[in-house]
Amino acid sequence: MENEKEMRRTIGYVNLETVCGVKSELPENGLPEFAFAGKSNVGKSSLINSLMNRKSYARTSAQPGKTQTINFYNIDRRLYFVDLPGYGYARVSQELKAKWGRMIENYLKRSYQLRLIFLLVDIRHEPSANDRDMYEWIVYHGFTPVIIATKLDKINRSQRDRQVKVIRTGLKLRPETRVIPFSAETKQGREEIWRCIDELAEEKAGQAGQEI
């Protein structure tokens, strides 16, 4: 169970400040950024809403794979959540997938405020080829992501450790890579994720990619 005091964390101000498409210029933000990556339907919007203490501010697309933008959410005028386009949806054309890839790569290369990337995977399943590619891509760009194992409430408590091991093995994670099981229903894992954010939010710009 999460600490009761921590569960009362208050988020006073939330604003979808910038939406960047394929041809958009990235904003020059002066606050630390925390990015969220994951395949379509992995529960990215649900996680972001939970961290914001909002029910549906970050909206789930009615059609998986439809979101084609990078969304910057200003959180308490203190930091940004950066929602990256979902990947791995089969009905999206190869051309569009390539555009999304270039857009995400441009962000990873050019954001001087990016402190940490959260990579979401479904705890119920072995990581897909797309998950492995994204993990390797993030590491290639100099970051050690924190892995969020979503949909924790969909498995039995006795399965948790085994499924975390499946994720570690499937992604070939470095020993220091943190894996946080998370449930949007029970909020389990929410404050552990916030602690990751708090640890880095006050650090100076230019220290992107630092391991935690």
PDB file of C-alpha atoms in Angstrom:
ATOM      1  CA  MET A   1       0.000   0.000   0.000  1.00  0.00           C
ATOM      2  CA  GLU A   2       1.169   3.521  -0.759  1.00  0.00           C
ATOM      3  CA  ASN A   3       1.838   5.818   2.175  1.00  0.00           C
ATOM      4  CA  GLU A   4      -1.435   7.617   2.961  1.00  0.00           C
ATOM      5  CA  LYS A   5       0.253  11.020   3.258  1.00  0.00           C
ATOM      6  CA  GLU A   6       1.931  10.603  -0.128  1.00  0.00           C
ATOM      7  CA  MET A   7      -1.378   9.650  -1.739  1.00  0.00           C
ATOM      8  CA  ARG A   8      -2.691  13.112  -0.891  1.00  0.00           C
ATOM      9  CA  ARG A   9      -0.115  14.807  -3.129  1.00  0.00           C
ATOM     10  CA  THR A  10      -1.805  17.856  -4.621  1.00  0.00           C
ATOM     11  CA  ILE A  11      -1.260  19.031  -8.194  1.00  0.00           C
ATOM     12  CA  GLY A  12      -2.682  22.532  -8.423  1.00  0.00           C
ATOM     13  CA  TYR A  13      -1.882  23.612 -11.976  1.00  0.00           C
ATOM     14  CA  VAL A  14      -1.923  21.524 -15.151  1.00  0.00           C
ATOM     15  CA  ASN A  15      -1.855  22.924 -18.674  1.00  0.00           C
ATOM     16  CA  LEU A  16      -1.418  21.309 -22.081  1.00  0.00           C
ATOM     17  CA  GLU A  17       0.965  24.041 -23.131  1.00  0.00           C
ATOM     18  CA  THR A  18       2.450  22.834 -26.420  1.00  0.00           C
ATOM     19  CA  VAL A  19       1.424  20.293 -29.069  1.00  0.00           C
ATOM     20  CA  CYS A  20       4.113  19.446 -31.630  1.00  0.00           C
ATOM     21  CA  GLY A  21       3.397  17.667 -34.896  1.00  0.00           C
ATOM     22  CA  VAL A  22       5.823  16.206 -37.402  1.00  0.00           C
ATOM     23  CA  LYS A  23       6.705  19.621 -38.849  1.00  0.00           C
ATOM     24  CA  SER A  24       6.537  21.627 -35.603  1.00  0.00           C
ATOM     25  CA  GLU A  25       9.474  23.258 -33.872  1.00  0.00           C
ATOM     26  CA  LEU A  26      10.140  21.916 -30.394  1.00  0.00           C
ATOM     27  CA  PRO A  27       9.548  24.433 -27.606  1.00  0.00           C
ATOM     28  CA  GLU A  28      12.515  25.906 -25.764  1.00  0.00           C
ATOM     29  CA  ASN A  29      11.313  25.147 -22.268  1.00  0.00           C
ATOM     30  CA  GLY A  30      13.054  26.408 -19.175  1.00  0.00           C
ATOM     31  CA  LEU A  31      11.757  23.671 -16.896  1.00  0.00           C
ATOM     32  CA  PRO A  32      12.838  20.023 -16.565  1.00  0.00           C
ATOM     33  CA  GLU A  33      11.051  17.535 -18.801  1.00  0.00           C
ATOM     34  CA  PHE A  34       9.991  13.958 -18.074  1.00  0.00           C
ATOM     35  CA  ALA A  35       8.987  11.930 -21.121  1.00  0.00           C
ATOM     36  CA  PHE A  36       6.618   8.977 -21.399  1.00  0.00           C
ATOM     37  CA  ALA A  37       7.002   6.407 -24.174  1.00  0.00           C
ATOM     38  CA  GLY A  38       5.111   3.203 -24.868  1.00  0.00           C
ATOM     39  CA  LYS A  39       3.141   1.304 -27.445  1.00  0.00           C
ATOM     40  CA  SER A  40      -0.484   2.076 -28.219  1.00  0.00           C
ATOM     41  CA  ASN A  41      -2.952   0.879 -25.559  1.00  0.00           C
ATOM     42  CA  VAL A  42      -0.275   0.330 -22.901  1.00  0.00           C
ATOM     43  CA  GLY A  43      -1.982   2.822 -20.583  1.00  0.00           C
ATOM     44  CA  LYS A  44       0.143   5.936 -21.103  1.00  0.00           C
ATOM     45  CA  SER A  45      -2.710   8.434 -20.802  1.00  0.00           C
ATOM     46  CA  SER A  46      -4.028   6.661 -17.711  1.00  0.00           C
ATOM     47  CA  LEU A  47      -0.615   6.878 -16.070  1.00  0.00           C
ATOM     48  CA  ILE A  48      -0.205  10.565 -16.880  1.00  0.00           C
ATOM     49  CA  ASN A  49      -3.701  11.346 -15.593  1.00  0.00           C
ATOM     50  CA  SER A  50      -2.944   9.469 -12.382  1.00  0.00           C
ATOM     51  CA  LEU A  51       0.274  11.399 -11.821  1.00  0.00           C
ATOM     52  CA  MET A  52      -1.595  14.662 -12.466  1.00  0.00           C
ATOM     53  CA  ASN A  53      -4.439  13.702 -10.129  1.00  0.00           C
ATOM     54  CA  ARG A  54      -6.816  14.286 -13.035  1.00  0.00           C
ATOM     55  CA  LYS A  55      -9.440  11.902 -14.388  1.00  0.00           C
ATOM     56  CA  SER A  56      -9.168  12.573 -18.118  1.00  0.00           C
ATOM     57  CA  TYR A  57      -6.931  15.563 -18.819  1.00  0.00           C
ATOM     58  CA  ALA A  58      -4.609  13.469 -20.973  1.00  0.00           C
ATOM     59  CA  ARG A  59      -7.126  11.878 -23.299  1.00  0.00           C
ATOM     60  CA  THR A  60      -6.971   8.381 -24.670  1.00  0.00           C
ATOM     61  CA  SER A  61      -7.421   8.278 -28.424  1.00  0.00           C
ATOM     62  CA  ALA A  62     -10.550   6.485 -29.627  1.00  0.00           C
ATOM     63  CA  GLN A  63      -8.404   4.936 -32.355  1.00  0.00           C
ATOM     64  CA  PRO A  64      -5.104   3.347 -31.303  1.00  0.00           C
ATOM     65  CA  GLY A  65      -2.188   4.780 -33.227  1.00  0.00           C
ATOM     66  CA  LYS A  66      -4.055   7.973 -34.053  1.00  0.00           C
ATOM     67  CA  THR A  67      -2.067  10.330 -31.825  1.00  0.00           C
ATOM     68  CA  GLN A  68       0.588  11.962 -33.985  1.00  0.00           C
ATOM     69  CA  THR A  69       1.899  14.673 -31.695  1.00  0.00           C
ATOM     70  CA  ILE A  70       4.281  15.264 -28.823  1.00  0.00           C
ATOM     71  CA  ASN A  71       2.289  16.857 -26.009  1.00  0.00           C
ATOM     72  CA  PHE A  72       3.899  19.052 -23.352  1.00  0.00           C
ATOM     73  CA  TYR A  73       1.977  19.319 -20.062  1.00  0.00           C
ATOM     74  CA  ASN A  74       3.067  22.050 -17.646  1.00  0.00           C
ATOM     75  CA  ILE A  75       2.800  20.633 -14.114  1.00  0.00           C
ATOM     76  CA  ASP A  76       2.561  23.201 -11.317  1.00  0.00           C
ATOM     77  CA  ARG A  77       4.835  25.541 -13.334  1.00  0.00           C
ATOM     78  CA  ARG A  78       7.626  23.310 -12.034  1.00  0.00           C
ATOM     79  CA  LEU A  79       8.200  20.693 -14.719  1.00  0.00           C
ATOM     80  CA  TYR A  80       6.793  19.206 -17.918  1.00  0.00           C
ATOM     81  CA  PHE A  81       5.334  15.818 -18.696  1.00  0.00           C
ATOM     82  CA  VAL A  82       6.087  15.016 -22.326  1.00  0.00           C
ATOM     83  CA  ASP A  83       3.713  12.497 -23.907  1.00  0.00           C
ATOM     84  CA  LEU A  84       5.375  10.848 -26.914  1.00  0.00           C
ATOM     85  CA  PRO A  85       3.365   9.193 -29.734  1.00  0.00           C
ATOM     86  CA  GLY A  86       2.454   5.565 -29.131  1.00  0.00           C
ATOM     87  CA  TYR A  87       4.170   2.971 -31.276  1.00  0.00           C
ATOM     88  CA  GLY A  88       3.549  -0.555 -32.480  1.00  0.00           C
ATOM     89  CA  TYR A  89       0.022  -0.240 -33.857  1.00  0.00           C
ATOM     90  CA  ALA A  90      -0.179  -2.540 -36.884  1.00  0.00           C
ATOM     91  CA  ARG A  91      -2.649  -0.475 -38.944  1.00  0.00           C
ATOM     92  CA  VAL A  92      -0.400   2.559 -39.081  1.00  0.00           C
ATOM     93  CA  SER A  93       1.477   2.858 -42.368  1.00  0.00           C
ATOM     94  CA  GLN A  94       5.230   2.374 -42.515  1.00  0.00           C
ATOM     95  CA  GLU A  95       5.550   5.952 -43.764  1.00  0.00           C
ATOM     96  CA  LEU A  96       3.758   7.320 -40.708  1.00  0.00           C
ATOM     97  CA  LYS A  97       5.766   5.088 -38.384  1.00  0.00           C
ATOM     98  CA  ALA A  98       8.945   6.482 -39.924  1.00  0.00           C
ATOM     99  CA  LYS A  99       7.710  10.056 -39.388  1.00  0.00           C
ATOM    100  CA  TRP A 100       6.918   9.335 -35.747  1.00  0.00           C
ATOM    101  CA  GLY A 101      10.353   7.790 -35.337  1.00  0.00           C
ATOM    102  CA  ARG A 102      12.065  10.878 -36.713  1.00  0.00           C
ATOM    103  CA  MET A 103       9.919  13.127 -34.527  1.00  0.00           C
ATOM    104  CA  ILE A 104      10.768  11.197 -31.353  1.00  0.00           C
ATOM    105  CA  GLU A 105      14.452  10.972 -32.270  1.00  0.00           C
ATOM    106  CA  ASN A 106      14.549  14.721 -32.895  1.00  0.00           C
ATOM    107  CA  TYR A 107      13.107  15.285 -29.446  1.00  0.00           C
ATOM    108  CA  LEU A 108      15.569  12.937 -27.737  1.00  0.00           C
ATOM    109  CA  LYS A 109      18.500  14.645 -29.466  1.00  0.00           C
ATOM    110  CA  ARG A 110      17.434  18.259 -29.090  1.00  0.00           C
ATOM    111  CA  SER A 111      15.733  18.611 -25.721  1.00  0.00           C
ATOM    112  CA  TYR A 112      18.242  20.076 -23.270  1.00  0.00           C
ATOM    113  CA  GLN A 113      15.745  19.826 -20.423  1.00  0.00           C
ATOM    114  CA  LEU A 114      14.930  16.121 -20.720  1.00  0.00           C
ATOM    115  CA  ARG A 115      15.840  14.547 -17.381  1.00  0.00           C
ATOM    116  CA  LEU A 116      14.268  11.110 -17.564  1.00  0.00           C
ATOM    117  CA  ILE A 117      12.308   8.808 -19.877  1.00  0.00           C
ATOM    118  CA  PHE A 118       9.654   6.442 -18.590  1.00  0.00           C
ATOM    119  CA  LEU A 119       9.144   3.457 -20.893  1.00  0.00           C
ATOM    120  CA  LEU A 120       5.791   1.743 -20.377  1.00  0.00           C
ATOM    121  CA  VAL A 121       5.305  -1.985 -20.996  1.00  0.00           C
ATOM    122  CA  ASP A 122       2.351  -4.240 -20.200  1.00  0.00           C
ATOM    123  CA  ILE A 123       3.194  -6.379 -17.165  1.00  0.00           C
ATOM    124  CA  ARG A 124       0.979  -9.211 -18.458  1.00  0.00           C
ATOM    125  CA  HIS A 125       3.090  -9.939 -21.525  1.00  0.00           C
ATOM    126  CA  GLU A 126       6.660 -10.454 -22.610  1.00  0.00           C
ATOM    127  CA  PRO A 127       8.036  -7.231 -24.146  1.00  0.00           C
ATOM    128  CA  SER A 128       7.379  -6.987 -27.875  1.00  0.00           C
ATOM    129  CA  ALA A 129       9.994  -6.385 -30.564  1.00  0.00           C
ATOM    130  CA  ASN A 130       8.840  -2.758 -30.647  1.00  0.00           C
ATOM    131  CA  ASP A 131       9.366  -2.478 -26.886  1.00  0.00           C
ATOM    132  CA  ARG A 132      12.874  -3.880 -27.220  1.00  0.00           C
ATOM    133  CA  ASP A 133      13.672  -1.537 -30.096  1.00  0.00           C
ATOM    134  CA  MET A 134      12.439   1.483 -28.124  1.00  0.00           C
ATOM    135  CA  TYR A 135      14.452   0.508 -25.050  1.00  0.00           C
ATOM    136  CA  GLU A 136      17.618   0.051 -27.108  1.00  0.00           C
ATOM    137  CA  TRP A 137      16.954   3.326 -28.912  1.00  0.00           C
ATOM    138  CA  ILE A 138      16.577   5.230 -25.627  1.00  0.00           C
ATOM    139  CA  VAL A 139      19.804   3.717 -24.290  1.00  0.00           C
ATOM    140  CA  TYR A 140      21.585   4.522 -27.571  1.00  0.00           C
ATOM    141  CA  HIS A 141      20.709   8.195 -27.048  1.00  0.00           C
ATOM    142  CA  GLY A 142      22.384   8.159 -23.646  1.00  0.00           C
ATOM    143  CA  PHE A 143      19.473   7.647 -21.267  1.00  0.00           C
ATOM    144  CA  THR A 144      18.731   4.991 -18.682  1.00  0.00           C
ATOM    145  CA  PRO A 145      14.932   4.779 -18.710  1.00  0.00           C
ATOM    146  CA  VAL A 146      12.722   3.813 -15.829  1.00  0.00           C
ATOM    147  CA  ILE A 147      10.450   0.954 -16.895  1.00  0.00           C
ATOM    148  CA  ILE A 148       6.797   1.243 -15.862  1.00  0.00           C
ATOM    149  CA  ALA A 149       5.071  -2.153 -15.851  1.00  0.00           C
ATOM    150  CA  THR A 150       1.448  -1.130 -16.390  1.00  0.00           C
ATOM    151  CA  LYS A 151      -1.859  -2.932 -15.749  1.00  0.00           C
ATOM    152  CA  LEU A 152      -0.653  -4.404 -12.463  1.00  0.00           C
ATOM    153  CA  ASP A 153      -4.243  -4.921 -11.306  1.00  0.00           C
ATOM    154  CA  LYS A 154      -4.805  -7.347 -14.208  1.00  0.00           C
ATOM    155  CA  ILE A 155      -2.559 -10.029 -12.710  1.00  0.00           C
ATOM    156  CA  ASN A 156      -2.528 -11.896  -9.404  1.00  0.00           C
ATOM    157  CA  ARG A 157      -0.230 -10.599  -6.686  1.00  0.00           C
ATOM    158  CA  SER A 158       1.686 -13.877  -6.808  1.00  0.00           C
ATOM    159  CA  GLN A 159       2.552 -13.258 -10.477  1.00  0.00           C
ATOM    160  CA  ARG A 160       4.132  -9.839  -9.950  1.00  0.00           C
ATOM    161  CA  ASP A 161       7.770 -10.832  -9.331  1.00  0.00           C
ATOM    162  CA  ARG A 162       7.713 -13.410 -12.106  1.00  0.00           C
ATOM    163  CA  GLN A 163       6.348 -10.916 -14.644  1.00  0.00           C
ATOM    164  CA  VAL A 164       8.865  -8.258 -13.623  1.00  0.00           C
ATOM    165  CA  LYS A 165      11.592 -10.839 -14.263  1.00  0.00           C
ATOM    166  CA  VAL A 166      10.034 -11.568 -17.696  1.00  0.00           C
ATOM    167  CA  ILE A 167      10.276  -7.855 -18.509  1.00  0.00           C
ATOM    168  CA  ARG A 168      13.870  -7.597 -17.296  1.00  0.00           C
ATOM    169  CA  THR A 169      14.883 -10.622 -19.325  1.00  0.00           C
ATOM    170  CA  GLY A 170      12.870  -9.650 -22.406  1.00  0.00           C
ATOM    171  CA  LEU A 171      14.341  -6.136 -22.600  1.00  0.00           C
ATOM    172  CA  LYS A 172      17.814  -7.289 -21.492  1.00  0.00           C
ATOM    173  CA  LEU A 173      17.805  -4.525 -18.923  1.00  0.00           C
ATOM    174  CA  ARG A 174      20.914  -3.195 -17.309  1.00  0.00           C
ATOM    175  CA  PRO A 175      21.147  -4.208 -13.622  1.00  0.00           C
ATOM    176  CA  GLU A 176      20.656  -0.601 -12.481  1.00  0.00           C
ATOM    177  CA  THR A 177      17.474  -0.069 -14.520  1.00  0.00           C
ATOM    178  CA  ARG A 178      14.482   0.472 -12.260  1.00  0.00           C
ATOM    179  CA  VAL A 179      11.199  -1.365 -12.952  1.00  0.00           C
ATOM    180  CA  ILE A 180       8.069   0.007 -11.253  1.00  0.00           C
ATOM    181  CA  PRO A 181       4.834  -2.029 -11.408  1.00  0.00           C
ATOM    182  CA  PHE A 182       1.876   0.344 -11.731  1.00  0.00           C
ATOM    183  CA  SER A 183      -1.913   0.171 -11.641  1.00  0.00           C
ATOM    184  CA  ALA A 184      -4.111   3.014 -12.854  1.00  0.00           C
ATOM    185  CA  GLU A 185      -6.967   1.448 -10.895  1.00  0.00           C
ATOM    186  CA  THR A 186      -5.361   1.149  -7.456  1.00  0.00           C
ATOM    187  CA  LYS A 187      -2.661   3.837  -7.965  1.00  0.00           C
ATOM    188  CA  GLN A 188      -0.041   1.377  -6.748  1.00  0.00           C
ATOM    189  CA  GLY A 189       3.354   2.577  -7.943  1.00  0.00           C
ATOM    190  CA  ARG A 190       2.211   6.183  -8.401  1.00  0.00           C
ATOM    191  CA  GLU A 191       4.266   7.682  -5.593  1.00  0.00           C
ATOM    192  CA  GLU A 192       7.342   5.648  -6.456  1.00  0.00           C
ATOM    193  CA  ILE A 193       7.178   7.204  -9.921  1.00  0.00           C
ATOM    194  CA  TRP A 194       6.787  10.659  -8.371  1.00  0.00           C
ATOM    195  CA  ARG A 195       9.859  10.023  -6.226  1.00  0.00           C
ATOM    196  CA  CYS A 196      11.842   9.326  -9.409  1.00  0.00           C
ATOM    197  CA  ILE A 197      10.639  12.658 -10.767  1.00  0.00           C
ATOM    198  CA  ASP A 198      11.307  14.586  -7.571  1.00  0.00           C
ATOM    199  CA  GLU A 199      14.868  13.255  -7.395  1.00  0.00           C
ATOM    200  CA  LEU A 200      15.712  14.873 -10.720  1.00  0.00           C
ATOM    201  CA  ALA A 201      13.329  17.827 -10.975  1.00  0.00           C
ATOM    202  CA  GLU A 202      15.570  20.248  -9.122  1.00  0.00           C
ATOM    203  CA  GLU A 203      18.831  19.358 -10.847  1.00  0.00           C
ATOM    204  CA  LYS A 204      20.472  21.786 -13.228  1.00  0.00           C
ATOM    205  CA  ALA A 205      19.668  21.693 -16.922  1.00  0.00           C
ATOM    206  CA  GLY A 206      22.144  19.822 -19.038  1.00  0.00           C
ATOM    207  CA  GLN A 207      22.283  16.743 -16.830  1.00  0.00           C
ATOM    208  CA  ALA A 208      19.862  14.825 -19.062  1.00  0.00           C
ATOM    209  CA  GLY A 209      20.290  11.096 -19.104  1.00  0.00           C
ATOM    210  CA  GLN A 210      21.693  10.839 -15.595  1.00  0.00           C
ATOM    211  CA  GLU A 211      20.970   7.461 -14.049  1.00  0.00           C
ATOM    212  CA  ILE A 212      18.956   7.261 -10.861  1.00  0.00           C
TER     213      ILE A 212
END
